[in-house]
Short mmCIF file of C-alpha atoms (C1' of nucleotides) in Angstrom, two decimals:
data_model
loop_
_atom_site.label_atom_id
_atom_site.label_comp_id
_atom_site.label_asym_id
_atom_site.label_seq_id
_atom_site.Cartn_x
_atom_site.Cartn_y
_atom_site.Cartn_z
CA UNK W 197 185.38 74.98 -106.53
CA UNK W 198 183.74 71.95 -107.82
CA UNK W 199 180.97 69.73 -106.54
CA UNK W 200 183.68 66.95 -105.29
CA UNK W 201 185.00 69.87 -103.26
CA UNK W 202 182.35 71.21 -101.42
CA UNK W 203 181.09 67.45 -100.80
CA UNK W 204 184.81 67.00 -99.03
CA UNK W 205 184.56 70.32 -97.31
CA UNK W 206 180.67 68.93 -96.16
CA UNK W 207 182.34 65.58 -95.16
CA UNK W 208 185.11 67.53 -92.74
CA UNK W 209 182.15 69.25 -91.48
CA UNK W 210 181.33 66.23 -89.37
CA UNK W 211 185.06 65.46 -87.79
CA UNK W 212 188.54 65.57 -89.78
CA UNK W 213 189.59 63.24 -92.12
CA UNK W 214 192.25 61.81 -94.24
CA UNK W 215 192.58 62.15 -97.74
CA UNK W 216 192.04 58.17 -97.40
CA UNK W 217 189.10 58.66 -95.29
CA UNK W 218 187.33 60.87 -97.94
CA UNK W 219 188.15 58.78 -100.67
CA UNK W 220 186.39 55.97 -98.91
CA UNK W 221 183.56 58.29 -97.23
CA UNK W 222 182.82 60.00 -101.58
CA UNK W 223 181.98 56.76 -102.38
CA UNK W 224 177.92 56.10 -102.22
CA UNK W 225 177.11 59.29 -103.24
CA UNK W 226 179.89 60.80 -105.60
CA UNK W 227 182.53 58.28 -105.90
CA UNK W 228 185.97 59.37 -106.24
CA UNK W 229 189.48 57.64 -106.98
CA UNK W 230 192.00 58.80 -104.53
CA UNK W 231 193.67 60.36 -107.70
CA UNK W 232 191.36 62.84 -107.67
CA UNK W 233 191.13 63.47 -104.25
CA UNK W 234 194.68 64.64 -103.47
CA UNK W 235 194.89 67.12 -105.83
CA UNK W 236 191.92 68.66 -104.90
CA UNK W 237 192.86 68.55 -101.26
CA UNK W 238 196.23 69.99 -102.18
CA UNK W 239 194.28 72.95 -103.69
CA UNK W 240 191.64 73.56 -100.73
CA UNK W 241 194.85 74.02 -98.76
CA UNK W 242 196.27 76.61 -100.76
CA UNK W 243 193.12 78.59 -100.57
CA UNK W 244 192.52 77.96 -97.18
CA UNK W 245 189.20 75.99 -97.01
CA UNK W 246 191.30 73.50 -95.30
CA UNK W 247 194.04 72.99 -93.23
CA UNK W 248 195.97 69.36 -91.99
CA UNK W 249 198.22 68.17 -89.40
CA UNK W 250 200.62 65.34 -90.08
CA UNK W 251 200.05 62.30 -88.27
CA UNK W 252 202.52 60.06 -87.49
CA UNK W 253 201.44 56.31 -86.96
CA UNK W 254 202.88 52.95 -85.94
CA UNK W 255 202.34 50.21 -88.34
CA UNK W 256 200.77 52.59 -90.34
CA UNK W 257 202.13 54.53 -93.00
CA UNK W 258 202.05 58.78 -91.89
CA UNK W 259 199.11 60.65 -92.91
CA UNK W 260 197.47 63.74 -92.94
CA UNK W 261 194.21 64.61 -90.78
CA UNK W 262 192.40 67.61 -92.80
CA UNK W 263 189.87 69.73 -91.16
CA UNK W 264 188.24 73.15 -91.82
CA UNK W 265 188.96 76.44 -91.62
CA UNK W 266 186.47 79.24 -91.17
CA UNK W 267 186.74 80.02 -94.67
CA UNK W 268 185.91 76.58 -95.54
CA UNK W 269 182.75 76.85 -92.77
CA UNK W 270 181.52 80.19 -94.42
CA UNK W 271 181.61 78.40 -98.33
CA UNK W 272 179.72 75.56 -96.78
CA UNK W 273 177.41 77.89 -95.38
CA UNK W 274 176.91 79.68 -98.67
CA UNK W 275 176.75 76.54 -100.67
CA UNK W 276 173.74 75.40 -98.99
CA UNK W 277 171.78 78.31 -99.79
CA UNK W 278 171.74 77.17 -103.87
CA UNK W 279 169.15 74.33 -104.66
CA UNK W 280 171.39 71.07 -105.61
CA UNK W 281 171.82 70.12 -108.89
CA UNK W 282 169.73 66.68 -110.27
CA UNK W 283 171.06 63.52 -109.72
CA UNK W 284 172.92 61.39 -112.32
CA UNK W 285 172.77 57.75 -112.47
CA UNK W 286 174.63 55.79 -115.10
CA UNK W 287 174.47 52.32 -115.21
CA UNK W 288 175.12 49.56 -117.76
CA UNK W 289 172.99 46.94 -116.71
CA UNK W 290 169.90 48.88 -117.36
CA UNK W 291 171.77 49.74 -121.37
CA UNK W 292 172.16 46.37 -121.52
CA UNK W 293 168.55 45.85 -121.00
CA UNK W 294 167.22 47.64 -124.06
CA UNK W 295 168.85 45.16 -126.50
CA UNK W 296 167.79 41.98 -123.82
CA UNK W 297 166.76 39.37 -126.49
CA UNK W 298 169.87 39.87 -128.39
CA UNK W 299 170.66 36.95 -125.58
CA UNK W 300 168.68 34.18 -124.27
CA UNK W 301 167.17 33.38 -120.64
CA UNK W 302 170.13 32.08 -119.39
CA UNK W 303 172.39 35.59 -120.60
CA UNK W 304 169.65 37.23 -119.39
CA UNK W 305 169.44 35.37 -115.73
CA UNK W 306 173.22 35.86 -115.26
CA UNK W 307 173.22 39.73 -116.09
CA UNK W 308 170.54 40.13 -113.32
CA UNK W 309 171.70 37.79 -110.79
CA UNK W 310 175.46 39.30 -111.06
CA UNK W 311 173.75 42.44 -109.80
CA UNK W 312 171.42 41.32 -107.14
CA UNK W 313 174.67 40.02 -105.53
CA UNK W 314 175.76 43.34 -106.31
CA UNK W 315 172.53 44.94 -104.37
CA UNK W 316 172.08 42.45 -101.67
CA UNK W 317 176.20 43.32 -100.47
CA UNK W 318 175.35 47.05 -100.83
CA UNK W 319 172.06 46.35 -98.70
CA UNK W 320 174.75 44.26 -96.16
CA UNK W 321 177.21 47.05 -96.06
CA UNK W 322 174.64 49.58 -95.16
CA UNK W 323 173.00 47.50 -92.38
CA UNK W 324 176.51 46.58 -90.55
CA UNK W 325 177.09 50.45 -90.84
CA UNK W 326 173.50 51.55 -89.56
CA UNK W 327 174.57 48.84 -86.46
CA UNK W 328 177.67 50.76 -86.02
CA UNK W 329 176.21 53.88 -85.82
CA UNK W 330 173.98 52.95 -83.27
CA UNK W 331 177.00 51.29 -81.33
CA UNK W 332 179.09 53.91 -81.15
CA UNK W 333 177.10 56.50 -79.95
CA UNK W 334 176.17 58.43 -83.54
CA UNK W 335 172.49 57.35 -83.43
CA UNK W 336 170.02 56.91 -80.41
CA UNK W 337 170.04 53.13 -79.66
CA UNK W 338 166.34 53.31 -80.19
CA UNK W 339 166.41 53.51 -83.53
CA UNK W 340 164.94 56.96 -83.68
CA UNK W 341 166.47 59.71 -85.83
CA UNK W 342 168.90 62.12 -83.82
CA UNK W 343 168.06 65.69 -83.34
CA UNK W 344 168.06 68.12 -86.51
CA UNK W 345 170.87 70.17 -85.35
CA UNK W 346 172.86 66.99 -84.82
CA UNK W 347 175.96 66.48 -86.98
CA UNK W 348 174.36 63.16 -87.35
CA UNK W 349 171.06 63.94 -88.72
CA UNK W 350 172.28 64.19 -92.48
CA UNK W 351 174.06 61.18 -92.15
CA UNK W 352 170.69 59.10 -90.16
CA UNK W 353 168.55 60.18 -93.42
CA UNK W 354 171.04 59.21 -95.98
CA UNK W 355 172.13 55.71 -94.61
CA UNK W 356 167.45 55.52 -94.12
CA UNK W 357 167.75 56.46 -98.20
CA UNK W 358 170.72 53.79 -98.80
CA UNK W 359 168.46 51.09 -96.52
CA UNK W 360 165.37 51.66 -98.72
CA UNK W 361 167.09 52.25 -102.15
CA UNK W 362 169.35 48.59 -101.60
CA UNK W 363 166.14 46.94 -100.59
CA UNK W 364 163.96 48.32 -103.21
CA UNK W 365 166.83 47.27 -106.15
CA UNK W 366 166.84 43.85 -104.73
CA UNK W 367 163.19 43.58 -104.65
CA UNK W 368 162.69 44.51 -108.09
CA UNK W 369 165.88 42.30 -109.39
CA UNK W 370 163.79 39.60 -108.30
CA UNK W 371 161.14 40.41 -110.06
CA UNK W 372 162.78 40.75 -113.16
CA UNK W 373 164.41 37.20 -112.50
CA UNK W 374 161.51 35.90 -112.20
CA UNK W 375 159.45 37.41 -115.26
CA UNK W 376 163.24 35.88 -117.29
CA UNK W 377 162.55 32.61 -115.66
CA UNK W 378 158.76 32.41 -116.53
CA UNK W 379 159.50 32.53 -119.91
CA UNK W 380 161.88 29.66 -119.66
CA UNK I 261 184.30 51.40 -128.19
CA UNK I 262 183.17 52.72 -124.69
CA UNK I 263 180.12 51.93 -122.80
CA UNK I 264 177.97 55.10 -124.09
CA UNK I 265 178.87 53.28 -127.63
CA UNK I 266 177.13 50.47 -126.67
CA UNK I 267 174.38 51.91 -125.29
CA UNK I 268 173.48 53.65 -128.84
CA UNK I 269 174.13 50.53 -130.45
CA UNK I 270 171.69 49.00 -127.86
CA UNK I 271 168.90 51.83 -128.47
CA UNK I 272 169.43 51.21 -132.08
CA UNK I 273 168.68 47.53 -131.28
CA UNK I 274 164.42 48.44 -131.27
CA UNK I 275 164.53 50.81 -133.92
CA UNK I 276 166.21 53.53 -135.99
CA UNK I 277 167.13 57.14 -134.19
CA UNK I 278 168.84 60.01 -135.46
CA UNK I 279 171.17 61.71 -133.08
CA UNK I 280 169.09 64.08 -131.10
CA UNK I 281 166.40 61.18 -130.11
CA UNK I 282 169.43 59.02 -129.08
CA UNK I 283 170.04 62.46 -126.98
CA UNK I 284 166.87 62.31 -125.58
CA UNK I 285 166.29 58.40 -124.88
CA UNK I 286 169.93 58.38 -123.11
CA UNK I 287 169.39 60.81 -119.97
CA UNK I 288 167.11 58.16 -117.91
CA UNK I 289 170.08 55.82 -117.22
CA UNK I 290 173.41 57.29 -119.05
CA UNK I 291 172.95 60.94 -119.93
CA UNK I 292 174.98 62.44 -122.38
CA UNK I 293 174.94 66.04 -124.44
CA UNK I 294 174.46 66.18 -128.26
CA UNK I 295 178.30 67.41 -127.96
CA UNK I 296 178.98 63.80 -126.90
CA UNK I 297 177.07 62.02 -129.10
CA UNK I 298 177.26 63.32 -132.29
CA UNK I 299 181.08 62.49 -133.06
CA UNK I 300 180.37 59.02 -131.52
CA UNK I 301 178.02 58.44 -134.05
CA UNK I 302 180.16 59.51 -136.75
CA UNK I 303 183.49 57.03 -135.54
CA UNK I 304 180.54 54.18 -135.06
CA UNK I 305 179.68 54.86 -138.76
CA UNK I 306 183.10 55.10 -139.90
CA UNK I 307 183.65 51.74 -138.35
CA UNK I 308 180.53 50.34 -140.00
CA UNK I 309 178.29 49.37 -136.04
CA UNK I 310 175.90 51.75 -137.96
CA UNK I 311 174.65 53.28 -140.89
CA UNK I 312 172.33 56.43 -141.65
CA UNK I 313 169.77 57.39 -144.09
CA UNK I 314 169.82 61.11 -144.54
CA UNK I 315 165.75 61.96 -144.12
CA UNK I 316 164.72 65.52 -145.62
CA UNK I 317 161.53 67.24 -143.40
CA UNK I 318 159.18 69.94 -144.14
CA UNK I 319 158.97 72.19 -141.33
CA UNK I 320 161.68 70.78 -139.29
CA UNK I 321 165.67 70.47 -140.29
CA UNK I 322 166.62 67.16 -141.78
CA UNK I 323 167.52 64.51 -139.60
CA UNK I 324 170.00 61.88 -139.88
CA UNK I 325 168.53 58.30 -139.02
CA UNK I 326 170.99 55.33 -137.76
CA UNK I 327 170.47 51.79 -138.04
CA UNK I 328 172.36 48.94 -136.89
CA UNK I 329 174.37 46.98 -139.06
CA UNK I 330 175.34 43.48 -139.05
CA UNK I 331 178.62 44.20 -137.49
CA UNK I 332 176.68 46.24 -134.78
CA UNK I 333 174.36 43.49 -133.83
CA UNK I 334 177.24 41.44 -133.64
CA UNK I 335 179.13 43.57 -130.93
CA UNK I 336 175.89 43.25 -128.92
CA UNK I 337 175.92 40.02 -128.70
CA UNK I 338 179.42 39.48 -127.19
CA UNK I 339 178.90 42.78 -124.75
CA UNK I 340 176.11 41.13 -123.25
CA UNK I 341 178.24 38.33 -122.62
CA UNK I 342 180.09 40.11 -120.60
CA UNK I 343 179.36 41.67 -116.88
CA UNK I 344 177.64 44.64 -116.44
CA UNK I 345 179.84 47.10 -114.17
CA UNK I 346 178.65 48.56 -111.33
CA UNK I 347 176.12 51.58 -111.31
CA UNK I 348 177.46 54.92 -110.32
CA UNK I 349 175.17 57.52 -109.04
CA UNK I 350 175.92 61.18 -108.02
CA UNK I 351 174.13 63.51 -106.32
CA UNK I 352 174.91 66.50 -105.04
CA UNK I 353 172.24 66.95 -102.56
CA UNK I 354 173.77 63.54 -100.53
CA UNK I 355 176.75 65.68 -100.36
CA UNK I 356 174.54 68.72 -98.82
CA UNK I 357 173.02 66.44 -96.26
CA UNK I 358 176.50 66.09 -94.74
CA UNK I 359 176.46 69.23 -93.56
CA UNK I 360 172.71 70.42 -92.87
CA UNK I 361 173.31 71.49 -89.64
CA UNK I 362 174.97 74.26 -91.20
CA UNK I 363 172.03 75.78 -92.44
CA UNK I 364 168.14 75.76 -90.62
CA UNK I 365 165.11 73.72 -91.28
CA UNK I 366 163.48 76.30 -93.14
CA UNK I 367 167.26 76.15 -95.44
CA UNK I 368 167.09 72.41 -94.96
CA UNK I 369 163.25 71.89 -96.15
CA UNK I 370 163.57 74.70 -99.15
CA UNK I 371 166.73 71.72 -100.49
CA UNK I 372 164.42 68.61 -99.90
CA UNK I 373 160.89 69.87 -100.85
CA UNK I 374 162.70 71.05 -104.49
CA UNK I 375 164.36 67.24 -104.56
CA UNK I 376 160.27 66.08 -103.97
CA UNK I 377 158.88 68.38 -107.05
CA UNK I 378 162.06 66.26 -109.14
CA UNK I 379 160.97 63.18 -108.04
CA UNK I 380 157.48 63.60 -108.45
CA UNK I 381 158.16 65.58 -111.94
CA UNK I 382 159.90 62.24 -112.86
CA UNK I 383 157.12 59.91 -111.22
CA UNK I 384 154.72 62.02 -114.16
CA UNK I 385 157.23 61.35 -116.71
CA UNK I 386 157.50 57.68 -116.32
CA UNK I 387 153.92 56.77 -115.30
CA UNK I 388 152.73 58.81 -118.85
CA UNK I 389 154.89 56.75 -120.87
CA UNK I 390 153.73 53.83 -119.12
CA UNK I 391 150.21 54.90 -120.38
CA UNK I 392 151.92 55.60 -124.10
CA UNK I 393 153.82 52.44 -124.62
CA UNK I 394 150.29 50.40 -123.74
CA UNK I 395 148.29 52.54 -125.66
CA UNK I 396 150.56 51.92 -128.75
CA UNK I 397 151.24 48.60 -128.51
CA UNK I 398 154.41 48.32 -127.62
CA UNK I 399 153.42 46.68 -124.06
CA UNK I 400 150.00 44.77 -123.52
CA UNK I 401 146.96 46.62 -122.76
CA UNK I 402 146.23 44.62 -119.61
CA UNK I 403 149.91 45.72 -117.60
CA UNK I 404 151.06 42.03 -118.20
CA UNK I 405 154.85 41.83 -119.29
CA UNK I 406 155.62 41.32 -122.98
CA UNK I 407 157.05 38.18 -123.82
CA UNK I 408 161.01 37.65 -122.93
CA UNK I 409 162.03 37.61 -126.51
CA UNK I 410 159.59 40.82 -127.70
CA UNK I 411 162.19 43.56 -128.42
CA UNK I 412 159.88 45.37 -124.99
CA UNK I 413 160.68 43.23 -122.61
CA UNK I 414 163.31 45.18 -121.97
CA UNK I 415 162.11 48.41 -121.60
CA UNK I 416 158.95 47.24 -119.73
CA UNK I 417 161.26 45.86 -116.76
CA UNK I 418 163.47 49.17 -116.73
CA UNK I 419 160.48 51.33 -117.20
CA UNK I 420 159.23 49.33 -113.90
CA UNK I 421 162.09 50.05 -111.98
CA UNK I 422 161.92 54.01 -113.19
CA UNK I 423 158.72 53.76 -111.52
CA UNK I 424 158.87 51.89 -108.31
CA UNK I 425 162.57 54.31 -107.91
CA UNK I 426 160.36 57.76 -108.27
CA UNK I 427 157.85 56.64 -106.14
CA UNK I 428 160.62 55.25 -103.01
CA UNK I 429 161.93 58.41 -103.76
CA UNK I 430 159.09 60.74 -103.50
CA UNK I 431 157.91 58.74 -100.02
CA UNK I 432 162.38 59.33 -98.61
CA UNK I 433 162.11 62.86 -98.76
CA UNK I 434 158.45 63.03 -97.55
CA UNK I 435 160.19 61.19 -94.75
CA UNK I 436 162.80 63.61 -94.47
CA UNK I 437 160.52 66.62 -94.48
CA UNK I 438 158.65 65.50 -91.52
CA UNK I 439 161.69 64.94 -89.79
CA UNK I 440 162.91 68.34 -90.44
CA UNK I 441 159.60 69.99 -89.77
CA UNK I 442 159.20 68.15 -86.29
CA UNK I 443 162.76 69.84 -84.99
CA UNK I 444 160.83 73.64 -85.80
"C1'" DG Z 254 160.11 89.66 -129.66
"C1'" DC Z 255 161.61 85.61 -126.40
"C1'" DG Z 256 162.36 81.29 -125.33
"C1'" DC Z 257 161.58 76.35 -126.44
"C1'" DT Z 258 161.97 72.26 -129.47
"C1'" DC Z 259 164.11 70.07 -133.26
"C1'" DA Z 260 168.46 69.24 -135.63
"C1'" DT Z 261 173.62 68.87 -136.33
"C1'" DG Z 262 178.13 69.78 -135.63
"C1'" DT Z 263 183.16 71.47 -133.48
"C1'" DA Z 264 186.46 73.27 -129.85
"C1'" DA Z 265 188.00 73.95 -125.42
"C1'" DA Z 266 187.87 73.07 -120.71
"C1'" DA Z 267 186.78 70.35 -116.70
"C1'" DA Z 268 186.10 66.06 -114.44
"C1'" DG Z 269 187.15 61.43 -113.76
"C1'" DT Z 270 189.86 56.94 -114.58
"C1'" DT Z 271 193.89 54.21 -115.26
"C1'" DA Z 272 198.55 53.62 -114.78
"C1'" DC Z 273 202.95 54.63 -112.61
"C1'" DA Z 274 205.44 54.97 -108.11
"C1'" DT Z 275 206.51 53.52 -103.16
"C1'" DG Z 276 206.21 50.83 -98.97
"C1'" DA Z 277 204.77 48.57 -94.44
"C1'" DT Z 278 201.42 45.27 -92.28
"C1'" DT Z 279 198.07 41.87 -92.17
"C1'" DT Z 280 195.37 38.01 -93.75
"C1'" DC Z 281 194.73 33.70 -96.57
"C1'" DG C 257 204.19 33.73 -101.40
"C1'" DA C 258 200.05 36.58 -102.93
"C1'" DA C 259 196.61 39.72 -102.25
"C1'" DA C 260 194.32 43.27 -99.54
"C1'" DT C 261 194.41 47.49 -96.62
"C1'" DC C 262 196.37 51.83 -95.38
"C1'" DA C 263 198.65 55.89 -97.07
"C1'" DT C 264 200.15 59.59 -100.46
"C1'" DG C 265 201.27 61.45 -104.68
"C1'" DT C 266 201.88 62.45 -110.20
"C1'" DA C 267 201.19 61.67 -115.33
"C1'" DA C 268 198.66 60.26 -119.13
"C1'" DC C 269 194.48 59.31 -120.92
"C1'" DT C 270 189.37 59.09 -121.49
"C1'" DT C 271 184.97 60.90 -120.66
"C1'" DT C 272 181.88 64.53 -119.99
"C1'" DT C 273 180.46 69.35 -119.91
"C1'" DT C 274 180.27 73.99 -121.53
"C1'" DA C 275 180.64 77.15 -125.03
"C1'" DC C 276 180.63 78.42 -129.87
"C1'" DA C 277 178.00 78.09 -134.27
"C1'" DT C 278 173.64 77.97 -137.25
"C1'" DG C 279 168.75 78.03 -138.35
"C1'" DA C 280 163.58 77.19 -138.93
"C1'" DG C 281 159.03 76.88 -136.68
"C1'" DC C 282 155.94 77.22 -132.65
"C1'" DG C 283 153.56 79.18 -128.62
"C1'" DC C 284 152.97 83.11 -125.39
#
DNA sequence: GCGCTCATGTAAAAAGTTACATGATTTC
DNA sequence: GAAATCATGTAACTTTTTACATGAGCGC
């Protein structure tokens, strides 16, 4: 039992899933090809933290819907209890940034623009998804966080942490821009 | 030549490290063990990126110190031509917010209020060697930026996003705490 | 005395990515 | 007609972590 496991085992804790669905649910916080993902699943069935059902679909190809067991409740439950481990970041652009005037302004401007792109689409995605939320019945239309023992709560304070992080990255790419283009 | 590879040659690009600082100066945005770094040293020396001076100490074991080589600087220069990819963070307690309901606030506050002591252990970190890069020189002594092409520049605009990251941090999960303590 | 920092290395295991494999439907 | 999405899987490879190995000096 890995990390990636228990996060799929907390993800089925909120409805059942695909192996699909998890692949694409991993990604923000502990991305995940779908390569991994399968085998693992495959596993948590054997040991019965999981189960699935197959699903047939029209226009679709087949899949199958995994959802917990009571085994896979109780390791969830027991999980919690340990603190989490510290969070890793990697991330080239800011490598790239301790040898910055091996280029010139203009390398420089391109590395940084390329990624508030990046930031403003992540900021994007996260806003359509917060809408959604709301829409569908996940959040209170009012904005206003839904109750702790929600199955909703977790995700209302992590899309609040994806809102500020994307905003803060692109606010500070700017910055940066702008200190490159000063010295122009 | 992988993208940890680069990212010693791009440490090595404002001064000369043995191993164990490259260890150390890693962790902020691509952390790696010694285990990891050591052998890459050795195949970037083999292949002539690098080169070391063997430097005897008194009271501490010799140390190995790398410098870039002609050939090194070189591969800088076309890496930063290219793209940066995309950042990838992971954090386990993301994946634990998932599935708080599964535990109770007092569970849910023990996770976040050791996440705030991390952040604000980090917030320390940073803002001291803010203080120790102005104090020796490295960055003016009036907060201004140094100039694009100073070999600072860029550590002054990553060590500003270290700081304006700990301190969004620190206020998210002061956020989520009173969340969690208003559903006791 | 015990654990921490500095300092370097290797070996084995685990985790993660890329490539191989298949196939229908939809969108440009 | 080409590329993207949905859908599942395996094999080979790379990257990263953990464990093994050694050793001096420092602070509590």
């Amino acid at each position: 039992m890995n990390t990636l496991s228990y996060g799929l085992l907390s993800m089925l804790s909120q409805a059942s899933f695909s192996g699909y669905d998890l692949m694409l649910k991993t990604q923000p916080f502990w991305p995940a090809k779908h390569s991994q993902i399968y085998p693992l699943l495959a596993s948590l069935e054997r040991e019965e933290y999981v189960r699935f059902e197959h699903v047939a679909q029209s226009e679709r190809p087949d899949k199958k819907v995994y959802s917990l067991t009571d085994k896979g409740k109780q390791a969830l439950r027991e999980w919690l209890q340990q603190p989490a481990a510290d969070p890793v970041t990697r991330d080239e652009l800011m490598l790239k940034a301790y040898c910055l005037s091996y280029t010139d302004p203009d390398g420089a401007s391109r590395l940084f623009a390329e990624r508030l792109e990046y930031y403003r689409r992540k900021l994007r995605r996260h806003e359509a998804t917060s809408c959604r939320f709301r829409e569908e019945g996940d959040f209170p239309a009012d904005g206003s966080a839904p109750p702790f023992d929600s199955p909703r709560f977790g995700s209302y304070v992590l899309l609040e942490k994806a809102l500020r992080t994307a905003r803060l990255n692109i606010e500070w790419t700017e910055w940066a821009l702008a200190l490159i283009a000063n010295s122009r």
